[in-house]
PDB file of C-alpha atoms in Angstrom:
ATOM      1  CA  ASP A   1      12.859  -1.971 -20.730  1.00 88.00           C
ATOM      2  CA  ASN A   2      10.824  -5.096 -19.678  1.00 92.00           C
ATOM      3  CA  ASP A   3      13.740  -7.484 -20.399  1.00 94.00           C
ATOM      4  CA  GLU A   4      16.088  -5.544 -18.036  1.00 95.00           C
ATOM      5  CA  ILE A   5      13.359  -5.433 -15.421  1.00 95.00           C
ATOM      6  CA  ALA A   6      12.782  -9.093 -15.654  1.00 96.00           C
ATOM      7  CA  ALA A   7      16.506  -9.919 -15.451  1.00 97.00           C
ATOM      8  CA  ARG A   8      16.837  -7.877 -12.235  1.00 97.00           C
ATOM      9  CA  ALA A   9      13.718  -9.427 -10.831  1.00 97.00           C
ATOM     10  CA  VAL A  10      15.012 -13.018 -11.444  1.00 98.00           C
ATOM     11  CA  ALA A  11      18.284 -11.989  -9.844  1.00 98.00           C
ATOM     12  CA  ALA A  12      16.538 -10.597  -6.777  1.00 98.00           C
ATOM     13  CA  MET A  13      14.406 -13.763  -6.405  1.00 98.00           C
ATOM     14  CA  LYS A  14      17.490 -16.018  -6.394  1.00 98.00           C
ATOM     15  CA  ASP A  15      18.740 -13.876  -3.443  1.00 98.00           C
ATOM     16  CA  ILE A  16      15.355 -14.101  -1.769  1.00 98.00           C
ATOM     17  CA  GLU A  17      15.225 -17.925  -2.086  1.00 98.00           C
ATOM     18  CA  ALA A  18      18.882 -18.289  -1.040  1.00 98.00           C
ATOM     19  CA  ALA A  19      17.890 -16.345   2.170  1.00 98.00           C
ATOM     20  CA  GLY A  20      15.166 -18.755   2.822  1.00 98.00           C
ATOM     21  CA  LEU A  21      12.532 -16.130   2.419  1.00 96.00           C
ATOM     22  CA  LYS A  22       9.059 -15.889   0.723  1.00 96.00           C
ATOM     23  CA  VAL A  23       7.632 -12.855  -0.994  1.00 98.00           C
ATOM     24  CA  TRP A  24       4.501 -11.496   0.825  1.00 98.00           C
ATOM     25  CA  SER A  25       3.721  -8.685  -1.544  1.00 98.00           C
ATOM     26  CA  VAL A  26       5.011  -6.710  -4.450  1.00 98.00           C
ATOM     27  CA  HIS A  27       4.764  -2.994  -4.587  1.00 98.00           C
ATOM     28  CA  LEU A  28       3.750  -1.963  -8.113  1.00 98.00           C
ATOM     29  CA  PRO A  29       5.726   0.873  -9.802  1.00 96.00           C
ATOM     30  CA  TYR A  30       4.501   4.518  -9.539  1.00 96.00           C
ATOM     31  CA  SER A  31       5.788   8.080 -10.212  1.00 96.00           C
ATOM     32  CA  ARG A  32       4.322  11.409 -11.117  1.00 95.00           C
ATOM     33  CA  THR A  33       3.974  10.360 -14.686  1.00 94.00           C
ATOM     34  CA  LEU A  34       3.212   6.625 -14.015  1.00 97.00           C
ATOM     35  CA  ASP A  35      -0.149   7.420 -12.505  1.00 98.00           C
ATOM     36  CA  VAL A  36      -3.405   5.514 -13.105  1.00 98.00           C
ATOM     37  CA  SER A  37      -5.654   8.494 -12.497  1.00 98.00           C
ATOM     38  CA  VAL A  38      -4.340  11.060 -14.898  1.00 98.00           C
ATOM     39  CA  THR A  39      -6.827  12.810 -17.112  1.00 96.00           C
ATOM     40  CA  ASP A  40      -5.018  12.139 -20.471  1.00 96.00           C
ATOM     41  CA  ASP A  41      -6.832   8.989 -21.521  1.00 96.00           C
ATOM     42  CA  SER A  42      -3.931   7.788 -23.758  1.00 98.00           C
ATOM     43  CA  LEU A  43      -1.366   8.251 -21.115  1.00 98.00           C
ATOM     44  CA  ARG A  44      -3.532   6.614 -18.427  1.00 98.00           C
ATOM     45  CA  ASN A  45      -4.226   3.606 -20.779  1.00 98.00           C
ATOM     46  CA  ALA A  46      -0.439   3.305 -21.327  1.00 98.00           C
ATOM     47  CA  ASN A  47       0.242   3.398 -17.625  1.00 98.00           C
ATOM     48  CA  VAL A  48      -2.289   0.850 -16.840  1.00 98.00           C
ATOM     49  CA  GLN A  49      -0.886  -1.463 -19.569  1.00 98.00           C
ATOM     50  CA  PHE A  50       2.507  -1.173 -18.253  1.00 98.00           C
ATOM     51  CA  ILE A  51       1.534  -1.903 -14.702  1.00 98.00           C
ATOM     52  CA  ALA A  52      -0.441  -4.912 -15.982  1.00 98.00           C
ATOM     53  CA  GLU A  53       2.751  -6.161 -17.618  1.00 98.00           C
ATOM     54  CA  MET A  54       4.538  -5.735 -14.278  1.00 98.00           C
ATOM     55  CA  MET A  55       1.835  -7.610 -12.481  1.00 98.00           C
ATOM     56  CA  GLU A  56       2.062 -10.533 -14.873  1.00 98.00           C
ATOM     57  CA  MET A  57       5.844 -10.545 -14.630  1.00 98.00           C
ATOM     58  CA  SER A  58       5.957 -10.123 -10.870  1.00 97.00           C
ATOM     59  CA  ALA A  59       3.460 -12.995 -10.378  1.00 98.00           C
ATOM     60  CA  GLU A  60       5.453 -15.426 -12.362  1.00 97.00           C
ATOM     61  CA  ILE A  61       8.821 -14.560 -10.851  1.00 98.00           C
ATOM     62  CA  PHE A  62       8.134 -13.739  -7.169  1.00 98.00           C
ATOM     63  CA  ARG A  63       4.747 -15.694  -6.569  1.00 97.00           C
ATOM     64  CA  PRO A  64       3.407 -13.011  -4.173  1.00 98.00           C
ATOM     65  CA  GLY A  65       0.101 -13.194  -2.421  1.00 98.00           C
ATOM     66  CA  ARG A  66      -0.550  -9.452  -2.843  1.00 98.00           C
ATOM     67  CA  PHE A  67       0.080  -6.559  -5.166  1.00 98.00           C
ATOM     68  CA  VAL A  68       0.129  -3.042  -3.701  1.00 98.00           C
ATOM     69  CA  LEU A  69      -1.086  -0.236  -5.999  1.00 98.00           C
ATOM     70  CA  HIS A  70      -0.906   3.562  -5.554  1.00 98.00           C
ATOM     71  CA  PRO A  71      -4.303   4.958  -6.672  1.00 98.00           C
ATOM     72  CA  SER A  72      -2.585   8.184  -7.828  1.00 98.00           C
ATOM     73  CA  SER A  73       0.418  10.497  -7.570  1.00 98.00           C
ATOM     74  CA  GLU A  74       0.199  14.130  -6.815  1.00 98.00           C
ATOM     75  CA  PRO A  75      -0.373  17.185  -6.847  1.00 97.00           C
ATOM     76  CA  ILE A  76      -4.062  16.978  -7.455  1.00 98.00           C
ATOM     77  CA  ALA A  77      -6.142  20.215  -7.588  1.00 97.00           C
ATOM     78  CA  PRO A  78      -9.500  20.188  -5.812  1.00 97.00           C
ATOM     79  CA  GLU A  79     -11.297  20.837  -9.021  1.00 98.00           C
ATOM     80  CA  GLU A  80      -9.936  17.811 -10.765  1.00 97.00           C
ATOM     81  CA  ARG A  81     -10.383  15.444  -7.902  1.00 98.00           C
ATOM     82  CA  PRO A  82     -13.693  13.942  -8.900  1.00 98.00           C
ATOM     83  CA  ASP A  83     -12.406  13.165 -12.389  1.00 98.00           C
ATOM     84  CA  ARG A  84      -9.173  11.644 -10.963  1.00 98.00           C
ATOM     85  CA  LEU A  85     -11.159   9.520  -8.521  1.00 98.00           C
ATOM     86  CA  ALA A  86     -13.319   8.262 -11.326  1.00 98.00           C
ATOM     87  CA  ASN A  87     -10.257   7.517 -13.597  1.00 98.00           C
ATOM     88  CA  SER A  88      -8.407   5.716 -10.786  1.00 98.00           C
ATOM     89  CA  HIS A  89     -11.550   3.572  -9.960  1.00 98.00           C
ATOM     90  CA  ALA A  90     -11.710   2.607 -13.638  1.00 98.00           C
ATOM     91  CA  SER A  91      -8.036   1.751 -13.841  1.00 98.00           C
ATOM     92  CA  ILE A  92      -8.317  -0.291 -10.541  1.00 98.00           C
ATOM     93  CA  GLY A  93     -11.088  -2.362 -12.195  1.00 98.00           C
ATOM     94  CA  ILE A  94      -8.838  -3.216 -15.167  1.00 98.00           C
ATOM     95  CA  LEU A  95      -5.992  -4.167 -12.918  1.00 98.00           C
ATOM     96  CA  ALA A  96      -8.140  -6.159 -10.655  1.00 98.00           C
ATOM     97  CA  GLU A  97      -9.056  -8.421 -13.620  1.00 98.00           C
ATOM     98  CA  VAL A  98      -5.300  -8.900 -14.241  1.00 98.00           C
ATOM     99  CA  ALA A  99      -4.783  -9.770 -10.581  1.00 98.00           C
ATOM    100  CA  ARG A 100      -7.563 -12.378 -10.671  1.00 98.00           C
ATOM    101  CA  LYS A 101      -5.971 -13.928 -13.829  1.00 98.00           C
ATOM    102  CA  VAL A 102      -2.562 -14.393 -12.042  1.00 98.00           C
ATOM    103  CA  GLY A 103      -4.080 -15.334  -8.752  1.00 98.00           C
ATOM    104  CA  VAL A 104      -2.878 -12.559  -6.637  1.00 98.00           C
ATOM    105  CA  THR A 105      -4.875 -10.034  -4.396  1.00 98.00           C
ATOM    106  CA  LEU A 106      -4.807  -6.424  -5.512  1.00 98.00           C
ATOM    107  CA  CYS A 107      -4.490  -3.950  -2.506  1.00 98.00           C
ATOM    108  CA  VAL A 108      -4.980  -0.311  -2.985  1.00 99.00           C
ATOM    109  CA  GLU A 109      -2.871   1.836  -0.699  1.00 98.00           C
ATOM    110  CA  ASN A 110      -4.190   4.922   1.162  1.00 98.00           C
ATOM    111  CA  LEU A 111      -2.061   8.008   0.462  1.00 98.00           C
ATOM    112  CA  PRO A 112      -1.262  11.369   2.089  1.00 98.00           C
ATOM    113  CA  ARG A 113      -1.554  14.995   1.156  1.00 98.00           C
ATOM    114  CA  THR A 114      -3.281  15.733  -2.140  1.00 98.00           C
ATOM    115  CA  CYS A 115      -3.045  12.133  -3.417  1.00 98.00           C
ATOM    116  CA  LEU A 116      -6.252  10.002  -3.762  1.00 98.00           C
ATOM    117  CA  GLY A 117      -7.190   7.784  -0.970  1.00 98.00           C
ATOM    118  CA  GLN A 118      -6.531  10.203   1.857  1.00 98.00           C
ATOM    119  CA  ASN A 119      -9.477   8.923   4.010  1.00 98.00           C
ATOM    120  CA  SER A 120     -11.767   5.943   4.376  1.00 98.00           C
ATOM    121  CA  THR A 121     -14.467   7.602   2.126  1.00 98.00           C
ATOM    122  CA  GLU A 122     -12.120   7.911  -0.783  1.00 98.00           C
ATOM    123  CA  MET A 123     -10.777   4.447  -0.172  1.00 98.00           C
ATOM    124  CA  LEU A 124     -14.223   2.920  -0.304  1.00 98.00           C
ATOM    125  CA  GLN A 125     -15.040   4.880  -3.472  1.00 98.00           C
ATOM    126  CA  LEU A 126     -11.797   3.666  -5.120  1.00 98.00           C
ATOM    127  CA  ILE A 127     -12.582  -0.024  -4.600  1.00 98.00           C
ATOM    128  CA  GLU A 128     -16.448   0.202  -4.864  1.00 98.00           C
ATOM    129  CA  GLY A 129     -17.815  -2.846  -6.771  1.00 98.00           C
ATOM    130  CA  TYR A 130     -14.555  -4.904  -6.829  1.00 98.00           C
ATOM    131  CA  GLU A 131     -15.385  -7.481  -4.247  1.00 97.00           C
ATOM    132  CA  ASP A 132     -11.847  -9.045  -4.185  1.00 97.00           C
ATOM    133  CA  VAL A 133      -9.891  -5.813  -4.152  1.00 98.00           C
ATOM    134  CA  ARG A 134      -8.405  -5.001  -0.689  1.00 98.00           C
ATOM    135  CA  ILE A 135      -6.848  -2.016   1.065  1.00 98.00           C
ATOM    136  CA  CYS A 136      -3.108  -1.777   1.917  1.00 98.00           C
ATOM    137  CA  PHE A 137      -3.341   0.273   5.138  1.00 98.00           C
ATOM    138  CA  ASP A 138      -0.267   2.619   5.424  1.00 98.00           C
ATOM    139  CA  THR A 139      -0.186   3.772   9.065  1.00 98.00           C
ATOM    140  CA  ASN A 140       1.773   6.869   8.398  1.00 98.00           C
ATOM    141  CA  HIS A 141      -0.211   8.309   5.557  1.00 98.00           C
ATOM    142  CA  LEU A 142      -3.413   9.433   7.363  1.00 98.00           C
ATOM    143  CA  LEU A 143      -3.151  13.201   7.674  1.00 98.00           C
ATOM    144  CA  PHE A 144      -6.959  14.112   7.637  1.00 97.00           C
ATOM    145  CA  GLN A 145      -8.481  11.334   9.698  1.00 98.00           C
ATOM    146  CA  SER A 146      -7.600   9.473  12.830  1.00 98.00           C
ATOM    147  CA  HIS A 147      -6.582   5.829  12.611  1.00 98.00           C
ATOM    148  CA  ALA A 148      -9.616   4.832  14.688  1.00 97.00           C
ATOM    149  CA  ASP A 149     -11.952   6.769  12.311  1.00 98.00           C
ATOM    150  CA  PHE A 150     -10.361   5.301   9.214  1.00 98.00           C
ATOM    151  CA  LEU A 151     -10.731   1.625  10.486  1.00 98.00           C
ATOM    152  CA  ALA A 152     -14.347   2.343  11.574  1.00 98.00           C
ATOM    153  CA  GLY A 153     -14.965   3.977   8.111  1.00 98.00           C
ATOM    154  CA  ILE A 154     -13.688   1.010   6.040  1.00 98.00           C
ATOM    155  CA  GLY A 155     -15.393  -1.606   8.172  1.00 97.00           C
ATOM    156  CA  LYS A 156     -14.361  -5.168   8.591  1.00 97.00           C
ATOM    157  CA  GLY A 157     -12.567  -7.556   6.018  1.00 97.00           C
ATOM    158  CA  LEU A 158     -11.052  -4.943   3.624  1.00 98.00           C
ATOM    159  CA  ILE A 159      -7.517  -4.792   4.815  1.00 98.00           C
ATOM    160  CA  GLY A 160      -5.304  -7.199   2.762  1.00 98.00           C
ATOM    161  CA  ASN A 161      -1.860  -5.734   3.626  1.00 98.00           C
ATOM    162  CA  VAL A 162      -0.206  -3.146   5.969  1.00 98.00           C
ATOM    163  CA  HIS A 163       2.681  -0.716   5.672  1.00 98.00           C
ATOM    164  CA  LEU A 164       3.761  -0.143   9.306  1.00 97.00           C
ATOM    165  CA  SER A 165       5.842   3.017  10.134  1.00 98.00           C
ATOM    166  CA  ASP A 166       5.530   5.864  12.615  1.00 98.00           C
ATOM    167  CA  TYR A 167       5.165   9.652  12.098  1.00 98.00           C
ATOM    168  CA  ASP A 168       4.274  12.915  13.724  1.00 98.00           C
ATOM    169  CA  PHE A 169       0.803  13.293  12.158  1.00 98.00           C
ATOM    170  CA  GLU A 170       2.093  16.250  10.158  1.00 97.00           C
ATOM    171  CA  ASN A 171       3.432  14.347   7.109  1.00 98.00           C
ATOM    172  CA  GLU A 172       4.583  10.993   6.158  1.00 97.00           C
ATOM    173  CA  ARG A 173       7.897  10.022   7.835  1.00 97.00           C
ATOM    174  CA  HIS A 174       8.396   6.301   7.579  1.00 97.00           C
ATOM    175  CA  TRP A 175       9.989   6.308  10.975  1.00 97.00           C
ATOM    176  CA  ILE A 176      10.476   2.963  12.865  1.00 97.00           C
ATOM    177  CA  PRO A 177       7.467   2.114  14.968  1.00 96.00           C
ATOM    178  CA  GLY A 178       8.051   3.650  18.442  1.00 95.00           C
ATOM    179  CA  GLU A 179       9.796   6.683  17.105  1.00 96.00           C
ATOM    180  CA  GLY A 180       6.722   8.810  16.365  1.00 97.00           C
ATOM    181  CA  GLN A 181       3.322   9.545  17.978  1.00 98.00           C
ATOM    182  CA  ILE A 182       1.299   6.410  17.090  1.00 97.00           C
ATOM    183  CA  GLU A 183      -0.086   4.427  19.986  1.00 95.00           C
ATOM    184  CA  TRP A 184       0.728   1.054  18.621  1.00 96.00           C
ATOM    185  CA  GLY A 185      -1.234  -1.238  21.025  1.00 94.00           C
ATOM    186  CA  PRO A 186      -4.646   0.285  20.261  1.00 95.00           C
ATOM    187  CA  LEU A 187      -3.760   0.637  16.549  1.00 96.00           C
ATOM    188  CA  TRP A 188      -2.788  -2.920  16.109  1.00 94.00           C
ATOM    189  CA  LYS A 189      -5.784  -4.069  18.041  1.00 94.00           C
ATOM    190  CA  GLY A 190      -7.931  -2.049  15.748  1.00 96.00           C
ATOM    191  CA  ILE A 191      -6.232  -3.509  12.628  1.00 97.00           C
ATOM    192  CA  ARG A 192      -6.847  -7.073  13.976  1.00 95.00           C
ATOM    193  CA  GLU A 193     -10.467  -6.303  14.753  1.00 96.00           C
ATOM    194  CA  ALA A 194     -10.864  -5.035  11.296  1.00 97.00           C
ATOM    195  CA  GLY A 195     -10.133  -8.540  10.148  1.00 97.00           C
ATOM    196  CA  TYR A 196      -6.398  -8.407   9.109  1.00 97.00           C
ATOM    197  CA  GLU A 197      -4.595 -11.664   9.895  1.00 94.00           C
ATOM    198  CA  GLY A 198      -1.467 -10.987   7.996  1.00 95.00           C
ATOM    199  CA  ILE A 199       2.202 -10.167   8.998  1.00 93.00           C
ATOM    200  CA  PHE A 200       3.941  -7.139  10.230  1.00 92.00           C
ATOM    201  CA  MET A 201       4.999  -5.511   7.064  1.00 94.00           C
ATOM    202  CA  PHE A 202       7.336  -2.573   7.783  1.00 95.00           C
ATOM    203  CA  GLU A 203       7.940   0.258   5.401  1.00 96.00           C
ATOM    204  CA  CYS A 204      10.458   2.387   7.245  1.00 94.00           C
ATOM    205  CA  TYR A 205      14.046   3.469   7.382  1.00 90.00           C
ATOM    206  CA  GLY A 206      16.149   1.566   9.767  1.00 90.00           C
ATOM    207  CA  GLU A 207      18.736  -1.115  10.471  1.00 93.00           C
ATOM    208  CA  PRO A 208      17.692  -4.796  10.898  1.00 91.00           C
ATOM    209  CA  ASN A 209      18.272  -4.868  14.575  1.00 94.00           C
ATOM    210  CA  GLN A 210      16.202  -1.817  14.953  1.00 95.00           C
ATOM    211  CA  LEU A 211      13.275  -3.472  13.034  1.00 93.00           C
ATOM    212  CA  LEU A 212      13.641  -6.507  15.209  1.00 95.00           C
ATOM    213  CA  GLU A 213      13.257  -4.369  18.262  1.00 96.00           C
ATOM    214  CA  ALA A 214      10.201  -2.650  16.824  1.00 95.00           C
ATOM    215  CA  ARG A 215       8.532  -6.090  15.901  1.00 94.00           C
ATOM    216  CA  ASP A 216       9.087  -7.214  19.584  1.00 96.00           C
ATOM    217  CA  MET A 217       7.635  -3.882  20.847  1.00 96.00           C
ATOM    218  CA  LEU A 218       4.560  -4.313  18.594  1.00 93.00           C
ATOM    219  CA  ILE A 219       4.077  -7.865  19.893  1.00 93.00           C
ATOM    220  CA  ARG A 220       4.334  -6.633  23.437  1.00 94.00           C
ATOM    221  CA  GLU A 221       1.888  -3.836  22.864  1.00 91.00           C
ATOM    222  CA  ALA A 222      -0.459  -6.186  21.126  1.00 88.00           C
ATOM    223  CA  GLU A 223      -0.493  -8.606  23.954  1.00 89.00           C
ATOM    224  CA  LYS A 224      -1.429  -5.779  26.338  1.00 88.00           C
ATOM    225  CA  GLN A 225      -4.719  -5.248  24.561  1.00 84.00           C
TER     226      GLN A 225
END
């Protein structure tokens, strides 16, 4: 329940502060049932309400600059995709208002496979009309569009956060940067040219020393561009 979630969040924040860290972003909860695009209106409204409560709680405890939201779960059948896109867009509008109220930027994440947000066209559709909503660009979620085409498609100024990890272009893998097939120098140059000025936010499996090596590799590759 919410009281237990709050207690665990407070305990986590104590550890974060003790380590001398600051919270960059909070990933909002999601699951196959906790989905803001579902066609059942009562369930969707309940999901949006719960996520709104988590946003208010997280803003107070963690004081992040960004919230990351999944626009859907999966599987999504082709015939229901238009309705799911419309539902997710409406839900994002409600949650964007909550984000404004608590002073945090809402970032919608691009997703793989049959999830919503699988390309730049769908991402723009999901955030259309919400001028302060941004995109969380997950580099290992693009399965139907190249990184360059995705960045060109969304244009400049819309990336508010990144999830950096590597993959084989066949499915999401969340490998450490350098372990897959992404060419990191050109990609990071493209991300910067798209207007993102934030940090390296990794979302991958690995030990701290491996992530430090990956960070140093990204810096070297970026400097070559």
